[in-house]
Amino acid sequence: MVKAVVLGAAGGIGQPLALLLKTNPLIDELGLYDIVNTPGVAADLSHIATPAKVEGFLPPNDGLKQVLTNADIVVIPAGVPRKPGMTRDDLFKINAGIVRDLATGIAQTAPKAFVLVISNPVNSTVPIVAEVFKKHGVFDPKRLFGVTTLDVVRASTFVSEVLGDLSLSKSVTVPVVGGHSGVTIVPLLSQSSHPLPSGFAQDKYDALIKRIQFGGDEVVKAKDGAGSATLSMAYAGAEFASKVLRAVKGEKGVKAPTYVSLAADPKGAEALKKELGQELEYFSSIVELGPEGVVAISPLGSITEQEQTLIKAAVPELSTNIQTGVSFIGSSKL
Ligand SMILES: NC(=O)c1ccc[n+]([C@@H]2O[C@H](COP(=O)([O-])OP(=O)(O)OC[C@H]3O[C@@H](n4cnc5c(N)ncnc54)[C@H](O)[C@@H]3O)[C@@H](O)[C@H]2O)c1
Ligand SMILES: O=C(O)C[C@H](O)C(=O)O
């Protein structure tokens, strides 16, 4: 029996994500939690002819505790999205407290669940979850993930557009490492499964990198005040959750870039430290997944000088973002 839970399930991401999870044959039970509307979302989804049993919960009557009971995997898209002119860090003020409180609930009721954090700013909200778990004495770095899959999905799509063939997008894989905001998003195009056309001009390369790094802004601008990416994020979140569950079920060699605590793999962390030129507590790199979560974190490997420059720009910002999350819990009363 696998129980998946979505916290923030009535939102722009939460609803389509719950829909996709309802159609995932690896899931037997789907618990939906939000501060509004989950009974309706659950009733609606429950009519879909797939095996997962769906239940919706609200805060009254210990709803968070109820939804988290026996949870195996918890996905968190709860929190406010950006409006034009905002950075992801501008969301910290509201989302940090939301994520802290939900993490407290998970630490108390489902400390062994895999936790997949979507709420922004991911670079800081993942450390928040870890610090809450540490305070409760239940932190297992192998089971906590920041979902950076949307960056990977965008890279596949934009590279296949450059190659002039969108039908390639499902098979184009580009490692996107670092974190999930602006310059911390580092696409390693030199490691793309499908190389860029030979003689690809520098200005086009720069534009492609920028588009992947700031793809979120493109959607925020187009939605014009009505929020940020929801549908593509739901797709990406469901893809990543599915990978975690496939690995849990014993499939070998499942890998994905994801933002994790480097304490999950000290050997991988040591190699990354050499490559990055400094120690970071969290980083998104290609992670091999297994039945207990993180099996191994890959080093960057061979990268170009241009990619080195991108990494150099990412590291200090990541370090600040991580510290912001850690300090928030340091000064929070739990
Ligand atoms: N990681 C990524 O790649 C990525 C991509 C897109 C969006 N996001 C982030 O995901 C978050 C959600 O985006 P959205 O567009 O779905 O926003 P939304 O406003 O449409 O939905 C958020 C939902 O969270 C719920 N919520 C608020 N406080 C809650 C709490 N304490 N407990 C449970 N639920 C709560 C709200 O009621 C709402 O239904 C934002 O922070 C956004 O920046 C991340
Ligand atoms: O851009 C945002 O604020 C949402 C999300 O992080 C994204 O990358 O689309």
Tab-separated table of C-alpha atoms and ligand atoms in Angstrom:
chain	number	residue	atom	x	y	z
A	1	MET	CA	0.000	0.000	0.000
A	2	VAL	CA	1.350	3.417	-0.955
A	3	LYS	CA	-0.234	6.555	0.449
A	4	ALA	CA	0.607	9.864	-1.230
A	5	VAL	CA	-0.346	13.186	0.326
A	6	VAL	CA	-0.532	16.655	-1.212
A	7	LEU	CA	-0.335	19.630	1.174
A	8	GLY	CA	-1.774	22.677	-0.608
A	9	ALA	CA	-3.966	20.423	-2.720
A	10	ALA	CA	-6.646	22.988	-3.605
A	11	GLY	CA	-4.199	25.395	-5.257
A	12	GLY	CA	-3.089	26.099	-8.806
A	13	ILE	CA	-0.455	23.358	-8.638
A	14	GLY	CA	-2.178	21.210	-6.038
A	15	GLN	CA	-5.275	20.390	-8.103
A	16	PRO	CA	-3.639	19.269	-11.363
A	17	LEU	CA	-0.903	17.526	-9.361
A	18	ALA	CA	-3.545	15.622	-7.407
A	19	LEU	CA	-5.218	14.727	-10.711
A	20	LEU	CA	-1.985	13.289	-12.101
A	21	LEU	CA	-1.267	11.388	-8.873
A	22	LYS	CA	-4.795	9.950	-8.964
A	23	THR	CA	-3.891	8.382	-12.318
A	24	ASN	CA	-0.592	6.948	-11.042
A	25	PRO	CA	-0.966	3.158	-10.696
A	26	LEU	CA	1.741	3.085	-7.996
A	27	ILE	CA	-0.505	5.028	-5.600
A	28	ASP	CA	-3.235	3.278	-3.577
A	29	GLU	CA	-4.352	6.162	-1.371
A	30	LEU	CA	-4.269	9.890	-2.039
A	31	GLY	CA	-4.715	12.314	0.859
A	32	LEU	CA	-5.448	15.967	0.051
A	33	TYR	CA	-4.951	18.787	2.551
A	34	ASP	CA	-5.404	22.542	2.250
A	35	ILE	CA	-6.870	25.348	4.315
A	36	VAL	CA	-9.776	25.517	1.810
A	37	ASN	CA	-11.766	23.431	-0.688
A	38	THR	CA	-10.179	19.987	-0.336
A	39	PRO	CA	-13.484	18.139	0.262
A	40	GLY	CA	-14.671	19.355	-3.148
A	41	VAL	CA	-11.422	18.554	-4.925
A	42	ALA	CA	-11.391	15.085	-3.338
A	43	ALA	CA	-15.042	14.391	-4.251
A	44	ASP	CA	-14.371	15.425	-7.841
A	45	LEU	CA	-11.212	13.311	-8.213
A	46	SER	CA	-12.792	10.337	-6.469
A	47	HIS	CA	-15.089	9.784	-9.494
A	48	ILE	CA	-12.122	9.050	-11.761
A	49	ALA	CA	-11.961	5.349	-12.550
A	50	THR	CA	-8.489	4.610	-11.185
A	51	PRO	CA	-7.708	2.575	-8.046
A	52	ALA	CA	-6.371	5.306	-5.719
A	53	LYS	CA	-8.781	6.109	-2.890
A	54	VAL	CA	-9.018	9.881	-2.408
A	55	GLU	CA	-9.823	11.761	0.803
A	56	GLY	CA	-9.790	15.496	1.484
A	57	PHE	CA	-8.982	17.207	4.798
A	58	LEU	CA	-9.159	20.727	6.215
A	59	PRO	CA	-7.477	22.083	9.367
A	60	PRO	CA	-10.396	21.429	11.804
A	61	ASN	CA	-10.555	18.057	13.591
A	62	ASP	CA	-6.788	17.561	13.367
A	63	GLY	CA	-6.992	17.444	9.554
A	64	LEU	CA	-3.247	17.700	9.070
A	65	LYS	CA	-2.620	14.819	11.448
A	66	GLN	CA	-5.333	12.749	9.803
A	67	VAL	CA	-4.092	13.275	6.253
A	68	LEU	CA	-0.496	12.508	7.241
A	69	THR	CA	-1.295	9.300	9.105
A	70	ASN	CA	0.441	6.421	7.258
A	71	ALA	CA	1.746	8.750	4.523
A	72	ASP	CA	4.614	7.331	2.479
A	73	ILE	CA	5.240	10.355	0.264
A	74	VAL	CA	4.239	13.961	0.946
A	75	VAL	CA	4.354	16.623	-1.764
A	76	ILE	CA	4.186	20.270	-0.642
A	77	PRO	CA	2.947	22.923	-3.086
A	78	ALA	CA	1.353	25.028	-0.287
A	79	GLY	CA	2.125	28.725	-0.245
A	80	VAL	CA	1.808	31.934	-2.215
A	81	PRO	CA	3.057	32.263	-5.795
A	82	ARG	CA	4.844	35.244	-7.376
A	83	LYS	CA	3.318	38.230	-9.095
A	84	PRO	CA	5.185	40.242	-11.771
A	85	GLY	CA	8.127	42.140	-10.302
A	86	MET	CA	8.652	39.722	-7.414
A	87	THR	CA	11.557	37.342	-6.895
A	88	ARG	CA	11.081	33.925	-5.337
A	89	ASP	CA	12.891	35.236	-2.255
A	90	ASP	CA	10.095	37.803	-1.821
A	91	LEU	CA	7.819	34.824	-1.028
A	92	PHE	CA	9.954	33.784	1.938
A	93	LYS	CA	8.138	35.970	4.448
A	94	ILE	CA	4.843	34.100	4.003
A	95	ASN	CA	5.918	30.698	2.737
A	96	ALA	CA	8.630	30.054	5.350
A	97	GLY	CA	6.043	29.930	8.134
A	98	ILE	CA	3.635	27.791	6.085
A	99	VAL	CA	6.368	25.266	5.262
A	100	ARG	CA	7.649	25.266	8.863
A	101	ASP	CA	4.195	24.420	10.219
A	102	LEU	CA	3.524	21.709	7.648
A	103	ALA	CA	6.995	20.227	8.258
A	104	THR	CA	6.230	20.149	11.985
A	105	GLY	CA	3.104	18.129	11.222
A	106	ILE	CA	5.073	15.697	9.047
A	107	ALA	CA	7.823	15.334	11.684
A	108	GLN	CA	5.179	14.483	14.284
A	109	THR	CA	2.957	12.161	12.245
A	110	ALA	CA	4.899	10.814	9.234
A	111	PRO	CA	8.611	11.251	10.007
A	112	LYS	CA	9.597	8.429	7.652
A	113	ALA	CA	7.722	9.781	4.630
A	114	PHE	CA	9.579	11.038	1.565
A	115	VAL	CA	9.066	14.791	1.508
A	116	LEU	CA	9.023	16.629	-1.835
A	117	VAL	CA	9.112	20.416	-1.471
A	118	ILE	CA	7.689	22.575	-4.258
A	119	SER	CA	6.881	25.751	-2.250
A	120	ASN	CA	9.200	28.633	-3.086
A	121	PRO	CA	11.854	29.738	-2.462
A	122	VAL	CA	12.926	26.073	-2.704
A	123	ASN	CA	16.591	26.963	-1.989
A	124	SER	CA	15.432	28.056	1.501
A	125	THR	CA	12.272	26.006	2.141
A	126	VAL	CA	14.139	22.679	1.889
A	127	PRO	CA	16.584	23.727	4.659
A	128	ILE	CA	13.534	24.836	6.681
A	129	VAL	CA	12.033	21.331	6.499
A	130	ALA	CA	15.399	19.787	7.419
A	131	GLU	CA	15.877	22.072	10.429
A	132	VAL	CA	12.355	21.325	11.699
A	133	PHE	CA	13.034	17.596	11.364
A	134	LYS	CA	16.382	18.003	13.178
A	135	LYS	CA	14.639	19.781	16.052
A	136	HIS	CA	12.281	16.801	16.314
A	137	GLY	CA	15.204	14.346	16.081
A	138	VAL	CA	13.821	12.666	12.938
A	139	PHE	CA	15.880	14.113	10.064
A	140	ASP	CA	16.906	11.601	7.412
A	141	PRO	CA	18.654	13.517	4.602
A	142	LYS	CA	17.979	10.662	2.182
A	143	ARG	CA	14.226	11.305	2.310
A	144	LEU	CA	13.995	15.060	1.672
A	145	PHE	CA	13.900	16.547	-1.839
A	146	GLY	CA	13.514	19.996	-3.339
A	147	VAL	CA	11.611	19.586	-6.601
A	148	THR	CA	13.693	21.170	-9.385
A	149	THR	CA	12.172	19.013	-12.121
A	150	LEU	CA	10.461	21.955	-13.801
A	151	ASP	CA	13.884	23.378	-14.696
A	152	VAL	CA	14.798	20.033	-16.240
A	153	VAL	CA	11.483	19.861	-18.121
A	154	ARG	CA	12.000	23.404	-19.435
A	155	ALA	CA	15.563	22.597	-20.519
A	156	SER	CA	14.320	19.543	-22.467
A	157	THR	CA	11.609	21.579	-24.150
A	158	PHE	CA	13.741	24.617	-25.012
A	159	VAL	CA	16.641	22.506	-26.305
A	160	SER	CA	14.305	20.498	-28.520
A	161	GLU	CA	12.870	23.798	-29.806
A	162	VAL	CA	16.415	24.894	-30.692
A	163	LEU	CA	16.903	21.560	-32.458
A	164	GLY	CA	13.731	22.307	-34.401
A	165	ASP	CA	11.898	19.163	-33.323
A	166	LEU	CA	9.543	19.251	-30.316
A	167	SER	CA	8.961	15.522	-30.665
A	168	LEU	CA	12.473	15.118	-29.215
A	169	SER	CA	11.510	16.821	-25.966
A	170	LYS	CA	10.625	13.615	-24.129
A	171	SER	CA	14.022	12.112	-24.910
A	172	VAL	CA	16.228	15.207	-24.529
A	173	THR	CA	17.785	15.149	-21.067
A	174	VAL	CA	19.830	18.048	-19.762
A	175	PRO	CA	21.219	17.999	-16.217
A	176	VAL	CA	20.178	21.219	-14.470
A	177	VAL	CA	22.104	21.670	-11.234
A	178	GLY	CA	22.527	24.181	-8.393
A	179	GLY	CA	19.220	25.422	-7.022
A	180	HIS	CA	15.840	26.718	-8.109
A	181	SER	CA	15.964	30.461	-8.706
A	182	GLY	CA	17.586	32.706	-11.301
A	183	VAL	CA	21.342	32.345	-11.456
A	184	THR	CA	21.322	29.358	-9.086
A	185	ILE	CA	19.692	27.363	-11.914
A	186	VAL	CA	22.636	25.986	-13.896
A	187	PRO	CA	21.864	24.018	-17.061
A	188	LEU	CA	24.776	21.808	-18.142
A	189	LEU	CA	24.099	21.970	-21.864
A	190	SER	CA	27.468	20.337	-22.609
A	191	GLN	CA	26.033	17.174	-20.984
A	192	SER	CA	22.767	17.247	-22.932
A	193	SER	CA	21.795	13.888	-24.386
A	194	HIS	CA	21.265	15.805	-27.655
A	195	PRO	CA	24.114	18.250	-28.406
A	196	LEU	CA	23.348	21.752	-29.647
A	197	PRO	CA	23.866	22.276	-33.400
A	198	SER	CA	27.548	22.660	-34.268
A	199	GLY	CA	28.578	26.293	-34.522
A	200	PHE	CA	25.688	27.347	-32.237
A	201	ALA	CA	26.301	31.089	-31.804
A	202	GLN	CA	27.374	32.523	-28.441
A	203	ASP	CA	24.447	34.969	-28.279
A	204	LYS	CA	22.018	32.114	-28.913
A	205	TYR	CA	23.713	30.006	-26.220
A	206	ASP	CA	23.457	32.899	-23.744
A	207	ALA	CA	19.773	33.393	-24.595
A	208	LEU	CA	19.053	29.683	-24.133
A	209	ILE	CA	20.754	29.627	-20.719
A	210	LYS	CA	18.847	32.749	-19.680
A	211	ARG	CA	15.541	31.285	-20.853
A	212	ILE	CA	16.054	28.146	-18.747
A	213	GLN	CA	17.189	30.178	-15.713
A	214	PHE	CA	14.313	32.636	-15.974
A	215	GLY	CA	11.605	30.392	-17.462
A	216	GLY	CA	9.514	31.002	-14.354
A	217	ASP	CA	9.460	34.758	-15.074
A	218	GLU	CA	8.149	34.073	-18.586
A	219	VAL	CA	5.063	32.394	-17.088
A	220	VAL	CA	4.631	34.947	-14.272
A	221	LYS	CA	4.667	37.730	-16.884
A	222	ALA	CA	2.218	35.950	-19.193
A	223	LYS	CA	-0.187	35.218	-16.313
A	224	ASP	CA	-0.064	38.936	-15.526
A	225	GLY	CA	-0.810	38.866	-11.800
A	226	ALA	CA	-2.737	35.577	-11.773
A	227	GLY	CA	0.167	33.537	-10.397
A	228	SER	CA	3.069	31.474	-11.688
A	229	ALA	CA	3.569	28.115	-13.390
A	230	THR	CA	0.971	25.614	-12.191
A	231	LEU	CA	0.245	23.120	-14.985
A	232	SER	CA	3.843	22.550	-16.078
A	233	MET	CA	4.770	22.351	-12.378
A	234	ALA	CA	2.080	19.769	-11.707
A	235	TYR	CA	3.450	17.724	-14.624
A	236	ALA	CA	7.005	18.078	-13.303
A	237	GLY	CA	5.990	17.277	-9.707
A	238	ALA	CA	4.081	14.179	-10.788
A	239	GLU	CA	7.072	13.031	-12.883
A	240	PHE	CA	9.429	13.390	-9.928
A	241	ALA	CA	7.032	11.737	-7.458
A	242	SER	CA	6.675	8.867	-9.891
A	243	LYS	CA	10.465	8.433	-10.026
A	244	VAL	CA	10.679	8.333	-6.226
A	245	LEU	CA	7.917	5.697	-6.113
A	246	ARG	CA	9.441	3.594	-8.915
A	247	ALA	CA	12.704	3.500	-6.946
A	248	VAL	CA	10.820	2.615	-3.753
A	249	LYS	CA	9.220	-0.299	-5.614
A	250	GLY	CA	12.695	-1.611	-6.446
A	251	GLU	CA	13.380	-0.259	-9.944
A	252	LYS	CA	17.153	0.124	-10.335
A	253	GLY	CA	19.030	3.046	-11.858
A	254	VAL	CA	16.316	5.693	-11.351
A	255	LYS	CA	18.025	9.094	-11.484
A	256	ALA	CA	16.937	12.720	-11.477
A	257	PRO	CA	18.358	16.121	-10.652
A	258	THR	CA	16.925	17.250	-7.301
A	259	TYR	CA	17.903	19.674	-4.531
A	260	VAL	CA	19.050	17.618	-1.559
A	261	SER	CA	21.022	17.814	1.657
A	262	LEU	CA	24.563	16.763	0.822
A	263	ALA	CA	24.604	14.887	4.140
A	264	ALA	CA	22.633	12.217	2.233
A	265	ASP	CA	25.838	11.053	0.522
A	266	PRO	CA	29.117	12.127	2.188
A	267	LYS	CA	31.237	10.678	-0.652
A	268	GLY	CA	29.280	12.575	-3.308
A	269	ALA	CA	29.391	15.675	-1.097
A	270	GLU	CA	33.188	15.496	-0.895
A	271	ALA	CA	33.523	15.297	-4.677
A	272	LEU	CA	31.087	18.193	-5.146
A	273	LYS	CA	32.941	20.298	-2.576
A	274	LYS	CA	36.130	19.966	-4.636
A	275	GLU	CA	34.297	20.922	-7.814
A	276	LEU	CA	32.413	23.857	-6.284
A	277	GLY	CA	35.453	25.162	-4.397
A	278	GLN	CA	33.468	25.375	-1.176
A	279	GLU	CA	31.182	23.378	1.034
A	280	LEU	CA	27.415	23.803	0.653
A	281	GLU	CA	24.834	22.023	2.789
A	282	TYR	CA	22.355	21.684	-0.079
A	283	PHE	CA	22.764	21.403	-3.832
A	284	SER	CA	20.816	20.083	-6.767
A	285	SER	CA	22.715	17.486	-8.730
A	286	ILE	CA	21.818	14.218	-10.409
A	287	VAL	CA	20.679	11.897	-7.642
A	288	GLU	CA	20.299	8.143	-7.862
A	289	LEU	CA	17.162	7.003	-6.049
A	290	GLY	CA	16.483	3.739	-4.242
A	291	PRO	CA	13.988	2.169	-1.832
A	292	GLU	CA	15.264	4.383	1.029
A	293	GLY	CA	15.554	7.574	-1.020
A	294	VAL	CA	18.923	9.048	-2.010
A	295	VAL	CA	21.461	6.376	-2.959
A	296	ALA	CA	24.157	8.600	-4.453
A	297	ILE	CA	24.673	12.229	-5.434
A	298	SER	CA	26.661	12.638	-8.647
A	299	PRO	CA	29.465	15.141	-8.963
A	300	LEU	CA	29.195	17.608	-11.851
A	301	GLY	CA	31.833	15.786	-13.900
A	302	SER	CA	33.320	17.381	-16.960
A	303	ILE	CA	31.893	20.856	-17.616
A	304	THR	CA	32.886	23.741	-19.883
A	305	GLU	CA	34.496	27.009	-18.850
A	306	GLN	CA	31.186	28.800	-19.456
A	307	GLU	CA	29.453	26.354	-17.140
A	308	GLN	CA	32.191	26.897	-14.535
A	309	THR	CA	31.346	30.607	-14.658
A	310	LEU	CA	27.648	29.848	-14.151
A	311	ILE	CA	28.478	27.639	-11.151
A	312	LYS	CA	30.667	30.406	-9.675
A	313	ALA	CA	27.731	32.808	-9.875
A	314	ALA	CA	25.318	30.286	-8.328
A	315	VAL	CA	27.304	29.239	-5.253
A	316	PRO	CA	27.286	32.471	-3.166
A	317	GLU	CA	23.565	33.047	-3.769
A	318	LEU	CA	22.766	29.454	-2.866
A	319	SER	CA	24.825	29.736	0.285
A	320	THR	CA	22.883	32.854	1.356
A	321	ASN	CA	19.521	31.224	0.545
A	322	ILE	CA	20.423	28.145	2.586
A	323	GLN	CA	21.508	30.264	5.548
A	324	THR	CA	18.240	32.229	5.395
A	325	GLY	CA	16.238	29.009	5.767
A	326	VAL	CA	18.438	27.590	8.521
A	327	SER	CA	18.397	30.834	10.549
A	328	PHE	CA	14.617	31.107	10.257
A	329	ILE	CA	14.162	27.854	12.158
A	330	GLY	CA	17.016	28.717	14.529
A	331	SER	CA	14.998	31.725	15.628
A	332	SER	CA	11.548	30.027	15.449
A	333	LYS	CA	9.810	28.619	18.493
A	334	LEU	CA	8.615	25.142	17.499
B	1	LIG	N1	9.446	24.283	-7.297
B	1	LIG	C1	8.981	24.806	-8.395
B	1	LIG	O1	9.531	24.586	-9.481
B	1	LIG	C2	7.737	25.636	-8.385
B	1	LIG	C3	7.048	25.871	-9.581
B	1	LIG	C4	5.879	26.630	-9.535
B	1	LIG	C5	5.429	27.155	-8.327
B	1	LIG	N2	6.126	26.899	-7.196
B	1	LIG	C6	5.658	27.406	-5.896
B	1	LIG	O2	4.576	26.595	-5.427
B	1	LIG	C7	3.776	27.346	-4.511
B	1	LIG	C8	2.289	27.194	-4.826
B	1	LIG	O3	1.993	27.770	-6.070
B	1	LIG	P1	0.485	27.759	-6.625
B	1	LIG	O4	0.522	28.419	-7.939
B	1	LIG	O5	-0.099	26.414	-6.496
B	1	LIG	O6	-0.227	28.746	-5.565
B	1	LIG	P2	-1.798	28.833	-5.198
B	1	LIG	O7	-1.979	30.070	-4.424
B	1	LIG	O8	-2.607	28.621	-6.423
B	1	LIG	O9	-2.009	27.568	-4.262
B	1	LIG	C9	-1.397	27.465	-3.013
B	1	LIG	C10	-2.318	26.694	-2.112
B	1	LIG	O10	-1.677	26.581	-0.848
B	1	LIG	C11	-2.708	26.641	0.113
B	1	LIG	N3	-2.181	26.955	1.438
B	1	LIG	C12	-1.798	28.143	1.956
B	1	LIG	N4	-1.419	28.003	3.225
B	1	LIG	C13	-1.561	26.695	3.533
B	1	LIG	C14	-1.325	25.916	4.690
B	1	LIG	N5	-0.869	26.459	5.812
B	1	LIG	N6	-1.593	24.610	4.637
B	1	LIG	C15	-2.051	24.035	3.511
B	1	LIG	N7	-2.294	24.703	2.383
B	1	LIG	C16	-2.039	26.017	2.390
B	1	LIG	C17	-3.665	27.723	-0.411
B	1	LIG	O11	-4.924	27.651	0.204
B	1	LIG	C18	-3.672	27.373	-1.893
B	1	LIG	O12	-4.734	26.479	-2.197
B	1	LIG	C19	4.294	28.777	-4.607
B	1	LIG	O13	5.152	29.034	-3.521
B	1	LIG	C20	5.073	28.799	-5.903
B	1	LIG	O14	6.063	29.783	-5.926
B	1	LIG	C21	7.262	26.155	-7.202
B	2	LIG	O1	8.668	31.287	-11.156
B	2	LIG	C1	8.058	30.997	-10.126
B	2	LIG	O2	7.899	31.799	-9.199
B	2	LIG	C2	7.441	29.649	-9.999
B	2	LIG	C3	8.387	28.522	-10.222
B	2	LIG	O3	9.459	28.545	-9.343
B	2	LIG	C4	8.856	28.403	-11.652
B	2	LIG	O4	10.030	28.152	-11.878
B	2	LIG	O5	8.004	28.497	-12.561
